[in-house]
Short mmCIF file of N, CA and C and ligand atoms in Angstrom, two decimals:
data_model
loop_
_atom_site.label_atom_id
_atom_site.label_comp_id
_atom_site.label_asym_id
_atom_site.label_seq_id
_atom_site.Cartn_x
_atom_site.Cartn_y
_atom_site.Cartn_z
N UNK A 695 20.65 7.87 -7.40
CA UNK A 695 20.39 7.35 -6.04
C UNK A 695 19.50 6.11 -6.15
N UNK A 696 19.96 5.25 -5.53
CA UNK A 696 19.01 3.49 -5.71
C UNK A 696 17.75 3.72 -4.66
N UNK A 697 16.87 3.50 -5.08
CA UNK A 697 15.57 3.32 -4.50
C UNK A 697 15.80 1.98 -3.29
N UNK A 698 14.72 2.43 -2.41
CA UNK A 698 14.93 0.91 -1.58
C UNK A 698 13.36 0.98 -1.24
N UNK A 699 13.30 -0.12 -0.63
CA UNK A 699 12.15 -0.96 -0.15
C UNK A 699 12.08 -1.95 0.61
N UNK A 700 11.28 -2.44 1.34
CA UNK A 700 10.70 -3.06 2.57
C UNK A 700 10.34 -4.36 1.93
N UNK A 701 11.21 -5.36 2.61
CA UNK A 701 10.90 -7.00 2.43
C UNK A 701 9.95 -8.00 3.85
N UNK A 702 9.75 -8.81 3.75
CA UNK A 702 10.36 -9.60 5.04
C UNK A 702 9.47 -10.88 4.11
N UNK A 703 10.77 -12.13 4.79
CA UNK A 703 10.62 -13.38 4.51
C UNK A 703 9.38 -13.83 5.66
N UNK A 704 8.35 -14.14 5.11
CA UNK A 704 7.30 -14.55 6.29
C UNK A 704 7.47 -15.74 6.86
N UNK A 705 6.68 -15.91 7.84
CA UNK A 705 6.73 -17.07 8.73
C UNK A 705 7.40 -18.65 8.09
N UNK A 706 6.08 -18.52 7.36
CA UNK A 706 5.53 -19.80 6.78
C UNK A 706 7.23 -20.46 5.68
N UNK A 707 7.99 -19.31 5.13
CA UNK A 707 9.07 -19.69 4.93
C UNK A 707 9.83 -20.09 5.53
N UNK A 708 10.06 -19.05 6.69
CA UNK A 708 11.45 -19.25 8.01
C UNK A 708 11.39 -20.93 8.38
N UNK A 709 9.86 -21.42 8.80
CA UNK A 709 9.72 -22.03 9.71
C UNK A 709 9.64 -23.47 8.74
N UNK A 710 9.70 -23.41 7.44
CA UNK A 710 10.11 -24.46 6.24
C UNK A 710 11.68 -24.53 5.93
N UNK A 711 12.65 -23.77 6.44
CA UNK A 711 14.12 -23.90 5.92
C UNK A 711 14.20 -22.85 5.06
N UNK A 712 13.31 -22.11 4.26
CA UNK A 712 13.78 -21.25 3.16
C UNK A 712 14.36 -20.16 3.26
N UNK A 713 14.22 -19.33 4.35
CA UNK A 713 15.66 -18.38 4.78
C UNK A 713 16.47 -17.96 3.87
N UNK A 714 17.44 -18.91 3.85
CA UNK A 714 18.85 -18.88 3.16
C UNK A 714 18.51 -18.75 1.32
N UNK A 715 17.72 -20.21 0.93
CA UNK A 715 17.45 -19.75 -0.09
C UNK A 715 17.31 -18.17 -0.53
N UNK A 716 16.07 -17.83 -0.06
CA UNK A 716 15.20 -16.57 -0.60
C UNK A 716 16.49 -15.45 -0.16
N UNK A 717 16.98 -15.82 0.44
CA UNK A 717 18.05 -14.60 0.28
C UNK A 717 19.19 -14.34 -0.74
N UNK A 718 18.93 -15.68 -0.63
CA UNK A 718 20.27 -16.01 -2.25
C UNK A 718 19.33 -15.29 -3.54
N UNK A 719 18.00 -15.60 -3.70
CA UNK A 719 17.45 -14.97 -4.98
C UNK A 719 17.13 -13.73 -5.10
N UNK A 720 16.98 -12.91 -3.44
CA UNK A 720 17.33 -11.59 -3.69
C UNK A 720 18.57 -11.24 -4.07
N UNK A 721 19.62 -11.43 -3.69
CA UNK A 721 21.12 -11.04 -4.00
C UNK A 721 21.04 -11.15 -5.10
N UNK A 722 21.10 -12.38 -5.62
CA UNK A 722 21.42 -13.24 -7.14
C UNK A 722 20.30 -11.58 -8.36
N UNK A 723 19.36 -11.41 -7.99
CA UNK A 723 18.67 -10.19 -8.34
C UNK A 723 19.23 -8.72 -7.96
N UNK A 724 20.28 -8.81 -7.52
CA UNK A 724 21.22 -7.52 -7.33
C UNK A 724 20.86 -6.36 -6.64
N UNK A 725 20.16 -7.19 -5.53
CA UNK A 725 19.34 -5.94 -4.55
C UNK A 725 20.67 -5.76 -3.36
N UNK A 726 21.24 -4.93 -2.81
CA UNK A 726 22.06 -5.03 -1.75
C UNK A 726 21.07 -5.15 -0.42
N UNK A 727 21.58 -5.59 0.67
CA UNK A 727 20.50 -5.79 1.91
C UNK A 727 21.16 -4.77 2.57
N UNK A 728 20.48 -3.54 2.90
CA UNK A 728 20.78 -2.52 3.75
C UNK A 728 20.79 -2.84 5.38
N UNK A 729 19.57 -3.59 5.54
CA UNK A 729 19.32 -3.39 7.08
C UNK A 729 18.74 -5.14 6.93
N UNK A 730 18.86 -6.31 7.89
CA UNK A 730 18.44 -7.50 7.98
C UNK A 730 18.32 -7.77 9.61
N UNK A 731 16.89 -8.04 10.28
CA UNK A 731 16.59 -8.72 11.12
C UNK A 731 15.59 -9.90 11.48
N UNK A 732 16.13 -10.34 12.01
CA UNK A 732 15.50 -12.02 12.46
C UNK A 732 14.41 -11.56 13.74
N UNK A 733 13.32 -11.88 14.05
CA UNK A 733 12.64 -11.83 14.96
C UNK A 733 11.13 -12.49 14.95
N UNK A 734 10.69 -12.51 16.32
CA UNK A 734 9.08 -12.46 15.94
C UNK A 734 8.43 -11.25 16.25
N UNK A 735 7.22 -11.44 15.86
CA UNK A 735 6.22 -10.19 16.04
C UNK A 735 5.22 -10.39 16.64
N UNK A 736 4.75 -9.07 17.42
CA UNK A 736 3.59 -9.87 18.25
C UNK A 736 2.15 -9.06 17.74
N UNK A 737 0.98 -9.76 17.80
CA UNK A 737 -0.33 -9.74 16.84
C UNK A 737 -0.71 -8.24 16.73
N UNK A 738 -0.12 -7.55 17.54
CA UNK A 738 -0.95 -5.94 17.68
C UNK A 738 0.14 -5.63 16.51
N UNK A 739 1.37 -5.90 16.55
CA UNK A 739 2.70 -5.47 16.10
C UNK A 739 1.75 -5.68 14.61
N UNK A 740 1.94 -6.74 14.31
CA UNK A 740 1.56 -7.45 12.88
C UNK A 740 -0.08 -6.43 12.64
N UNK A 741 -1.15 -5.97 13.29
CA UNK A 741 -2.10 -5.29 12.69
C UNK A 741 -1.90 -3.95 12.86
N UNK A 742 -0.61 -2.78 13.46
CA UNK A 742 -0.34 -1.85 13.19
C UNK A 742 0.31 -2.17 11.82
N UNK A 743 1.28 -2.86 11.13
CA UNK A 743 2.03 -3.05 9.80
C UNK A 743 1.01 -3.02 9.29
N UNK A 744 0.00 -3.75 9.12
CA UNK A 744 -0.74 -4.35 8.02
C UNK A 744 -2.60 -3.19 7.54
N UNK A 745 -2.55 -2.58 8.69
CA UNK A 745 -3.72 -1.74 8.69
C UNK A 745 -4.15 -1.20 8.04
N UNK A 746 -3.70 -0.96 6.69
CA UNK A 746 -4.24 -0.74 5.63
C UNK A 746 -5.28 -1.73 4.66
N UNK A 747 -4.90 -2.75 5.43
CA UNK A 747 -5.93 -3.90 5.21
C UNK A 747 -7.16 -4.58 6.61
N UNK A 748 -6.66 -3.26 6.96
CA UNK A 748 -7.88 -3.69 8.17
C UNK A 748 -9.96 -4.14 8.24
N UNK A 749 -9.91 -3.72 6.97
CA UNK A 749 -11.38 -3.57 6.86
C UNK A 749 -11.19 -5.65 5.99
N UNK A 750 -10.50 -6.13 5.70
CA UNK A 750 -10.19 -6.80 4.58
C UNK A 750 -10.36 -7.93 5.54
N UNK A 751 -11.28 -9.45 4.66
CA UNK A 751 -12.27 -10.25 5.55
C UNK A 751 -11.20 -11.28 5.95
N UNK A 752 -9.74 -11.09 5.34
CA UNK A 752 -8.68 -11.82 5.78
C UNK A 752 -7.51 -11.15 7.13
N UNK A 753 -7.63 -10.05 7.63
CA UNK A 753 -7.36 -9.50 8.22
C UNK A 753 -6.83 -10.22 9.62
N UNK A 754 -7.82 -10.76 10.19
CA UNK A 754 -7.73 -11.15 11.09
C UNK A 754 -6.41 -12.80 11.36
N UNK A 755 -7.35 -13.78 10.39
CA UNK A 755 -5.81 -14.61 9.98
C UNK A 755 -4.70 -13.90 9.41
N UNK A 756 -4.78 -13.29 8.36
CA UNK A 756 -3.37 -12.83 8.26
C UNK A 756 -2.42 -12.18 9.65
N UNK A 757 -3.09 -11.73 10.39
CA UNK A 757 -1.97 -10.89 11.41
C UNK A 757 -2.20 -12.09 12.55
N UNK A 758 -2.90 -13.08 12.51
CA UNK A 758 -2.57 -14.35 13.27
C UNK A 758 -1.45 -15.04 12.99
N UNK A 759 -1.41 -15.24 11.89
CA UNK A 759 -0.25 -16.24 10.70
C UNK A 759 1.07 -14.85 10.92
N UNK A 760 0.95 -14.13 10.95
CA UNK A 760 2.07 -12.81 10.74
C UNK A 760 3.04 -13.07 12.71
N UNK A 761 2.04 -13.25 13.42
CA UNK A 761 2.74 -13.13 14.40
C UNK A 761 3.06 -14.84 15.08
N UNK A 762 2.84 -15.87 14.46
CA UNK A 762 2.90 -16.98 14.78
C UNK A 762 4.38 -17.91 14.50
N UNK A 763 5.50 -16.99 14.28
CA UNK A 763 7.03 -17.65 14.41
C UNK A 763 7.84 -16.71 13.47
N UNK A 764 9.10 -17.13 13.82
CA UNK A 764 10.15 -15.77 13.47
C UNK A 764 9.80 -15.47 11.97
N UNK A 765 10.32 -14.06 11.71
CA UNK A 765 10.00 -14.16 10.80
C UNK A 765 11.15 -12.81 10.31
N UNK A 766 11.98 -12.57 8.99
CA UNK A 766 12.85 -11.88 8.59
C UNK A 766 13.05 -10.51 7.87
N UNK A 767 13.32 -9.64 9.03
CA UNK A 767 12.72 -8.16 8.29
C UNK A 767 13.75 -7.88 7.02
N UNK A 768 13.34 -7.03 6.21
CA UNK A 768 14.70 -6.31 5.17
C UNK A 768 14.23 -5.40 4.92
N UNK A 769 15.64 -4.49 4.47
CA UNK A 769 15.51 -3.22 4.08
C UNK A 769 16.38 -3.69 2.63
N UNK A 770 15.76 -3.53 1.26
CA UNK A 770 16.61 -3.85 0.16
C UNK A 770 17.12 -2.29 -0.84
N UNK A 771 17.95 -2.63 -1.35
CA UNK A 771 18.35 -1.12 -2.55
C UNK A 771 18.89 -2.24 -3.58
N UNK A 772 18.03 -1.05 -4.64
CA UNK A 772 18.80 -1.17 -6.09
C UNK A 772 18.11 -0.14 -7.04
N UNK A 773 18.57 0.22 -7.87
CA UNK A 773 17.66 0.91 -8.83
C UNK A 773 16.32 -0.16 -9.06
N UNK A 774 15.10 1.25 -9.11
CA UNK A 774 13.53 0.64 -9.04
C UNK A 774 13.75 -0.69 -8.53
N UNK A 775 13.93 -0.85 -6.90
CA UNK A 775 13.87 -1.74 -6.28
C UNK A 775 12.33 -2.31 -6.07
N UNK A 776 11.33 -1.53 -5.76
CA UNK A 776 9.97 -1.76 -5.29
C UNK A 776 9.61 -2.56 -6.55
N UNK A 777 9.60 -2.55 -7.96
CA UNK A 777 8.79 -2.68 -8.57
C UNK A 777 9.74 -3.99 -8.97
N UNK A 778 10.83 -4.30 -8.99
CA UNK A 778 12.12 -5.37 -9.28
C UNK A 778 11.31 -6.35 -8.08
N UNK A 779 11.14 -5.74 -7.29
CA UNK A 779 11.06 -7.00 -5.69
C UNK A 779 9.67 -7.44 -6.43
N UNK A 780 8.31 -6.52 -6.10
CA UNK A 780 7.41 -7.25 -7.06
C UNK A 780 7.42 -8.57 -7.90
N UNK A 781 8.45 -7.82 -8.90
CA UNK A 781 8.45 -9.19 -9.80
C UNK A 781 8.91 -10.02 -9.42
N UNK A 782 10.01 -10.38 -8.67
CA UNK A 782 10.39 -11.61 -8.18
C UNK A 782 9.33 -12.20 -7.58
N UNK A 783 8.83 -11.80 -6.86
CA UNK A 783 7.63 -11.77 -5.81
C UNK A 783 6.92 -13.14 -6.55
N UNK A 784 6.38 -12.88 -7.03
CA UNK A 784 5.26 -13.29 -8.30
C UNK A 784 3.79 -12.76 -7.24
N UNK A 785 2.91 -13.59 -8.30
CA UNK A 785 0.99 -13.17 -7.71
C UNK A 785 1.36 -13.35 -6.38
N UNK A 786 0.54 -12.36 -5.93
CA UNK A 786 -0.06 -12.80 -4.57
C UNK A 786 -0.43 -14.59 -3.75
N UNK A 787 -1.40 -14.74 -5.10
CA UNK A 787 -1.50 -16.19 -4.81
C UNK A 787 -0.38 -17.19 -5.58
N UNK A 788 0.20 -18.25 -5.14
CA UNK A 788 1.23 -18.94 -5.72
C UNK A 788 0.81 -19.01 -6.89
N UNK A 789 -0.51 -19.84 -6.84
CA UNK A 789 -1.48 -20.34 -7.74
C UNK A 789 -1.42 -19.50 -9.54
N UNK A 790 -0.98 -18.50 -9.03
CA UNK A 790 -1.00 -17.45 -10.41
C UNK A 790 0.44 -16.45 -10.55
N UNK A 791 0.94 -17.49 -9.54
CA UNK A 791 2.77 -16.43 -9.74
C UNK A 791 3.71 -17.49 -10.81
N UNK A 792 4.47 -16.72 -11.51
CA UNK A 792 4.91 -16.93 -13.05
C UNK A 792 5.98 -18.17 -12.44
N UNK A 793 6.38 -18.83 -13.12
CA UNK A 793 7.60 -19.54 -13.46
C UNK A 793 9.11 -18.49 -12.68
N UNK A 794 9.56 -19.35 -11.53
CA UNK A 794 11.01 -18.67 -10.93
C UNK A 794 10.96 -17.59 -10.30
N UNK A 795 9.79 -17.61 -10.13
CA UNK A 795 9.13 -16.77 -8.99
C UNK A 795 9.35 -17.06 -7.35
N UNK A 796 9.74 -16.23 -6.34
CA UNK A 796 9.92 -16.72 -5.10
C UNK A 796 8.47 -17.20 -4.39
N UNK A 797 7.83 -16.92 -4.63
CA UNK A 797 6.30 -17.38 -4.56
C UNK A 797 6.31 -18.55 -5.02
N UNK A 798 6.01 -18.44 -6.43
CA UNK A 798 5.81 -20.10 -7.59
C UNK A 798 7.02 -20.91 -6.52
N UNK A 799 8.25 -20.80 -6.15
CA UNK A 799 9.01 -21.74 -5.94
C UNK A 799 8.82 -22.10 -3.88
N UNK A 800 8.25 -21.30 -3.17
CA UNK A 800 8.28 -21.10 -1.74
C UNK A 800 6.89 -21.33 -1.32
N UNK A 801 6.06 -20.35 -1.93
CA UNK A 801 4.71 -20.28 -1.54
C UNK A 801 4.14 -21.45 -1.00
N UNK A 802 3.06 -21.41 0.02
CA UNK A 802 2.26 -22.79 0.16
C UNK A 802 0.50 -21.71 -0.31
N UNK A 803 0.14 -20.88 -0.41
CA UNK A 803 -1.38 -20.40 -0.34
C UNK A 803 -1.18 -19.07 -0.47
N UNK A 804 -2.44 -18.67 -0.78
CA UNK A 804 -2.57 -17.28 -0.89
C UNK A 804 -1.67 -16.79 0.58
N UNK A 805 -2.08 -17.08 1.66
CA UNK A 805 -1.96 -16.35 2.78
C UNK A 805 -0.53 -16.57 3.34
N UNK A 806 -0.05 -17.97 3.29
CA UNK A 806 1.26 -18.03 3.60
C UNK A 806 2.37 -18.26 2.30
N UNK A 807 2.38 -16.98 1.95
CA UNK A 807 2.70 -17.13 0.62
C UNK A 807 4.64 -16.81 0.17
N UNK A 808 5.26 -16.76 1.60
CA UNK A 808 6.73 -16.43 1.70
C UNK A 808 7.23 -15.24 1.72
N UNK A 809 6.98 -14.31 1.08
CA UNK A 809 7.30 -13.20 1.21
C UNK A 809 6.50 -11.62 1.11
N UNK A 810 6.93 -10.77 1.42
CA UNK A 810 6.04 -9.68 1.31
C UNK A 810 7.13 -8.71 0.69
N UNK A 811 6.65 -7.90 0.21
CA UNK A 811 7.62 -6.40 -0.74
C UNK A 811 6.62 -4.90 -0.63
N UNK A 812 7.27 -3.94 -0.34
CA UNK A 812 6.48 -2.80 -0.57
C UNK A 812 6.03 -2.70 -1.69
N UNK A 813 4.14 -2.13 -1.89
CA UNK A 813 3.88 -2.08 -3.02
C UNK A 813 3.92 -0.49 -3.77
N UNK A 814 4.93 0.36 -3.48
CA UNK A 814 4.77 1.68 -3.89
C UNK A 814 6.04 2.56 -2.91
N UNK A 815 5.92 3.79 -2.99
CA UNK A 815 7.31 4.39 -2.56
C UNK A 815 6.38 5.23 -1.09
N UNK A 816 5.08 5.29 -1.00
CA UNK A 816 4.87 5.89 0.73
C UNK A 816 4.62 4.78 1.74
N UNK A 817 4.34 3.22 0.48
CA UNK A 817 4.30 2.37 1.41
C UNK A 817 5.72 1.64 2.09
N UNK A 818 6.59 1.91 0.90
CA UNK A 818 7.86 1.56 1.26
C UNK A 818 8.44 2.69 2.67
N UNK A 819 8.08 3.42 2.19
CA UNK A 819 8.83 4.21 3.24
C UNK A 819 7.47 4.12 4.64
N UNK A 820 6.75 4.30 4.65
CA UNK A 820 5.97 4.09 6.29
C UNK A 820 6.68 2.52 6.69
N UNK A 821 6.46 1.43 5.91
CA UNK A 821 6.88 -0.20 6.24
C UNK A 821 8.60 -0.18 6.76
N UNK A 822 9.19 0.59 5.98
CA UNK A 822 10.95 0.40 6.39
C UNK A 822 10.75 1.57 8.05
N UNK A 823 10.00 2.80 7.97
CA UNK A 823 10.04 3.48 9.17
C UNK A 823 10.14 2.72 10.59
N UNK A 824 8.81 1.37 9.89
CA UNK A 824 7.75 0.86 10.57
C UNK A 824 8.84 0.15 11.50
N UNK A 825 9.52 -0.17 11.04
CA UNK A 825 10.02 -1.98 11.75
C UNK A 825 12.09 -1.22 11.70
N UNK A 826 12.30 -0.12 11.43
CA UNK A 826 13.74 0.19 11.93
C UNK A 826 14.37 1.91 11.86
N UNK A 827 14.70 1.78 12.74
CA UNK A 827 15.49 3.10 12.85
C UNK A 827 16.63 3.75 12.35
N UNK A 828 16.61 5.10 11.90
CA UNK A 828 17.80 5.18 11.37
C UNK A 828 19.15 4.70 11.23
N UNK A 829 19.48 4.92 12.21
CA UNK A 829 20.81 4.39 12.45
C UNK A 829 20.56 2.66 12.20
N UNK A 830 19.94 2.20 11.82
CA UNK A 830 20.22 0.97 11.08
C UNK A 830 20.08 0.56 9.35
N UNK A 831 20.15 1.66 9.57
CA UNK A 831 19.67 2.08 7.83
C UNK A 831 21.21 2.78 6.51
N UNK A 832 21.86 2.49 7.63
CA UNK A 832 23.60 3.18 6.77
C UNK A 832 23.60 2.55 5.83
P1 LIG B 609 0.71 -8.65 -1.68
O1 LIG B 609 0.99 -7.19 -1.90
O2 LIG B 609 0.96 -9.49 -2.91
O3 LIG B 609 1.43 -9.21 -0.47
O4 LIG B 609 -0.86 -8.82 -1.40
P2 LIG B 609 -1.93 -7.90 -0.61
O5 LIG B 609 -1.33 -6.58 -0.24
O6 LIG B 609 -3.19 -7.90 -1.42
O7 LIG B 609 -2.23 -8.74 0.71
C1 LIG B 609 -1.34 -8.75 1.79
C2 LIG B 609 -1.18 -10.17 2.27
O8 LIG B 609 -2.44 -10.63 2.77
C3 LIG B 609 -0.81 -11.20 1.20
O9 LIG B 609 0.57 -11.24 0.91
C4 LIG B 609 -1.30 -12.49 1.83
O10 LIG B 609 -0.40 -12.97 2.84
C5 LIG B 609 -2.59 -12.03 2.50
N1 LIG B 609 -3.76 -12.19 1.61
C6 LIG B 609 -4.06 -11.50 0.48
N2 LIG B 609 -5.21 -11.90 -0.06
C7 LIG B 609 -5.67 -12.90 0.77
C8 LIG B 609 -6.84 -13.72 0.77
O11 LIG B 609 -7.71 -13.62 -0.12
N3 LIG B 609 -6.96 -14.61 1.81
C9 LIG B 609 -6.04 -14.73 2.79
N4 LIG B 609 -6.23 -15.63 3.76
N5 LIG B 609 -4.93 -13.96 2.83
C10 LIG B 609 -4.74 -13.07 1.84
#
């Protein structure tokens, strides 16, 4: 059974053209897209997702920047998807994400950094709960 996990292309990408790209380098990475929506989010929306970082002195911009233009949910599968998305991912900060990295190649800063990935399998599953419902999940 293929593991899945919780994406979304952030703002700071959508609202640069990269969309299309970053979707091509998930595929091209052999993740299938289970569930894909386009939307925005609004700031309460963005600090229920993120509340595990609530105490965290970036908190407040981040779920500013989170709800400030569309931005692209996913639901991905593949075998050890969570830890595959990671690596594409690269660092957190561009600044220290590897070579062909969707980060190293998208990123502008730590904070608007293009994409997000579940980091573990209860976070994957509360984050995919978070943002869709079964029946979009076939
Ligand atoms: P991730 O798992 O690599 O996304 O990183 P974290 O879970 O540590 O942080 C969640 C998100 O908060 C990151 O993807 C960034 O958008 C943002 N973030 C993390 N660290 C910082 C920071 O030091 N400053 C700011 N402004 N944002 C940060």
């Amino acid at each position: 059974m293929p593991q899945r996990t919780f994406s979304i292309v952030k703002p700071d990408a959508v609202r640069k053209g990269y969309t299309g790209a970053i979707l091509a380098e998930i595929d091209k990475a052999g993740f299938r897209i289970v569930a894909v929506r386009k939307q925005s989010i609004s700031k309460p929306q963005a600090e229920g997702f993120y509340y595990v970082h609530k105490e965290r002195p970036f908190f407040n911009d981040l779920c500013t920047f989170m709800s400030s233009g569309p931005l692209v949910l996913l639901v991905l599968e593949k075998d050890n998807a969570i830890a595959d998305l990671r690596g594409l991912m690269g660092a957190t900060n561009p600044a220290n994400a590897e070579e062909g990295t969707i980060r190293k190649k998208f990123a502008g800063s730590i904070q608007e950094n293009a994409i997000h990935g579940s980091d573990g399998e209860d976070t994957a599953a509360f984050e995919i709960g978070y943002w869709f419902a079964g029946y979009e999940l076939l």
